[in-house]
Short mmCIF file of C-alpha atoms in Angstrom, two decimals:
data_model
loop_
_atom_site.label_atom_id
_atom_site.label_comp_id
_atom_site.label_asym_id
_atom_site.label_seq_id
_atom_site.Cartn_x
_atom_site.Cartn_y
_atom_site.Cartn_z
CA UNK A 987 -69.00 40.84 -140.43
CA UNK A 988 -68.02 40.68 -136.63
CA UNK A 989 -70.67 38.69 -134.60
CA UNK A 990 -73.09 40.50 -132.84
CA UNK A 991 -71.26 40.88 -129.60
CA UNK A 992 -68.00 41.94 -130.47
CA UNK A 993 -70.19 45.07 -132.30
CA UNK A 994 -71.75 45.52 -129.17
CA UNK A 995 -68.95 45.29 -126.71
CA UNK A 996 -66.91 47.85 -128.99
CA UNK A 997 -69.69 50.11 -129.17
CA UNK A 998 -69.58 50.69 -125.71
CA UNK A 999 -66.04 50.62 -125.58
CA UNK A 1000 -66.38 53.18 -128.00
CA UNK A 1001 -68.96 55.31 -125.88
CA UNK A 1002 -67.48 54.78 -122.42
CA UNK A 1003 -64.83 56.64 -123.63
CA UNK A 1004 -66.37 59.41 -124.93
CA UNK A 1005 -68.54 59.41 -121.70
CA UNK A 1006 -65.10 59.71 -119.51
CA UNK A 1007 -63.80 62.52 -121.83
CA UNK A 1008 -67.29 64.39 -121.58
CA UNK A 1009 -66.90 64.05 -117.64
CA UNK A 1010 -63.50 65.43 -117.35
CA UNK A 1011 -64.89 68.29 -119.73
CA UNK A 1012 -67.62 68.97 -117.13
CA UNK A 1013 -64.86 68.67 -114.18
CA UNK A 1014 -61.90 70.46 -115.29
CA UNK A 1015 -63.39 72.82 -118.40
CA UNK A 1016 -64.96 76.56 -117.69
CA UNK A 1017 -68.14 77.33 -116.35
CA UNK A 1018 -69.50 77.68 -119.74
CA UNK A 1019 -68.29 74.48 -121.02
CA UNK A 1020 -70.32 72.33 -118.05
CA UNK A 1021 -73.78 72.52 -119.41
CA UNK A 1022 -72.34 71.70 -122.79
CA UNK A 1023 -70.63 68.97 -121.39
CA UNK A 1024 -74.11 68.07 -119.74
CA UNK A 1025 -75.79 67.67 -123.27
CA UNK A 1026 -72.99 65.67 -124.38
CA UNK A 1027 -72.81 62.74 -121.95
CA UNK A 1028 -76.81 62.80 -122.63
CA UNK A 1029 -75.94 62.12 -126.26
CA UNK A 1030 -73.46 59.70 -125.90
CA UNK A 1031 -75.34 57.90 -123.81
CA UNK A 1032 -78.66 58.40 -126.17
CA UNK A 1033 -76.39 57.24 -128.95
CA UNK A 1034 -75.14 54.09 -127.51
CA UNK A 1035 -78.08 52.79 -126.36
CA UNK A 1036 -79.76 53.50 -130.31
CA UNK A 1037 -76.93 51.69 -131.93
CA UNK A 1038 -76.96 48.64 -129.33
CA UNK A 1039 -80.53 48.45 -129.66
CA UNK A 1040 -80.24 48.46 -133.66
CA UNK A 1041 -77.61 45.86 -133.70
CA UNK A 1042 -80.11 43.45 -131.58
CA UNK A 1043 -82.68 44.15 -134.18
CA UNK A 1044 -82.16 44.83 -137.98
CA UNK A 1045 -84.22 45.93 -140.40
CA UNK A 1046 -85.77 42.97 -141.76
CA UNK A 1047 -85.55 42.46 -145.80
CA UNK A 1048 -82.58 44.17 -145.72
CA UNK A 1049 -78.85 42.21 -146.68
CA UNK A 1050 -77.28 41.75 -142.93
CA UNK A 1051 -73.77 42.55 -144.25
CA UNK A 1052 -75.39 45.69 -146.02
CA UNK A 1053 -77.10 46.63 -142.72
CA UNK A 1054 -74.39 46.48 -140.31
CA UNK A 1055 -71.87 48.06 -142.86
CA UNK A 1056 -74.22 51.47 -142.93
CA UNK A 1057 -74.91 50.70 -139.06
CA UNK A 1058 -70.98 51.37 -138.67
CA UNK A 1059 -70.64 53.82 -140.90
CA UNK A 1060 -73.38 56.26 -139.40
CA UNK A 1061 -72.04 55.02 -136.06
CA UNK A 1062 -68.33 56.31 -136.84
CA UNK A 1063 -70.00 59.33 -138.48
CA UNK A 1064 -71.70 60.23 -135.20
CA UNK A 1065 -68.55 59.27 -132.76
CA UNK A 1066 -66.87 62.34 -135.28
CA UNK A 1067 -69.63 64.62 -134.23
CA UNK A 1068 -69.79 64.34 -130.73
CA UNK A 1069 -65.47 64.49 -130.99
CA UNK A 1070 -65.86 67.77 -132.75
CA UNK A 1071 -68.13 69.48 -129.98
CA UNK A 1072 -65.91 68.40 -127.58
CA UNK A 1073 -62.98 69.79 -129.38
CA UNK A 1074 -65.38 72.64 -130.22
#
């Protein structure tokens, strides 16, 4: 397991990304695609802030390297989804 702040820093690596894809949706995309666009830089920035906020504090009784396997996991899972509605 990474240390904390390497999880953290490439989580938002991760989102800030996303967040400048989502903006050059909104800038160069159709009319139609700008409020969907809208909704998604609201999600990725909803999502990064849930994911840095879990890795600061884990669900207690649970095995850490058990924890922040699933936290990556369902991370990655949710970085697909938000790639697939911009794609969609």
């Amino acid at each position: 397991m990474a240390n904390k702040r390497s999880l953290k820093k490439a989580i938002h690596l991760v989102c800030e990304d996303l967040f400048a894809e989502a903006i050059a949706l909104s800038l160069y995309g159709a009319e139609a695609q700008q409020e969907s666009a809208r909704t998604l830089l609201f999600s990725i920035v909803k999502t990064e802030d849930e994911y840095i906020r879990r890795i600061s504090y884990p669900e207690p009784g649970m095995n850490p390297n058990d924890y922040f396997k699933d936290l990556r996991e369902k991370f990655s899972a949710e970085v697909n989804d938000i790639v697939d509605q911009m794609n969609g």
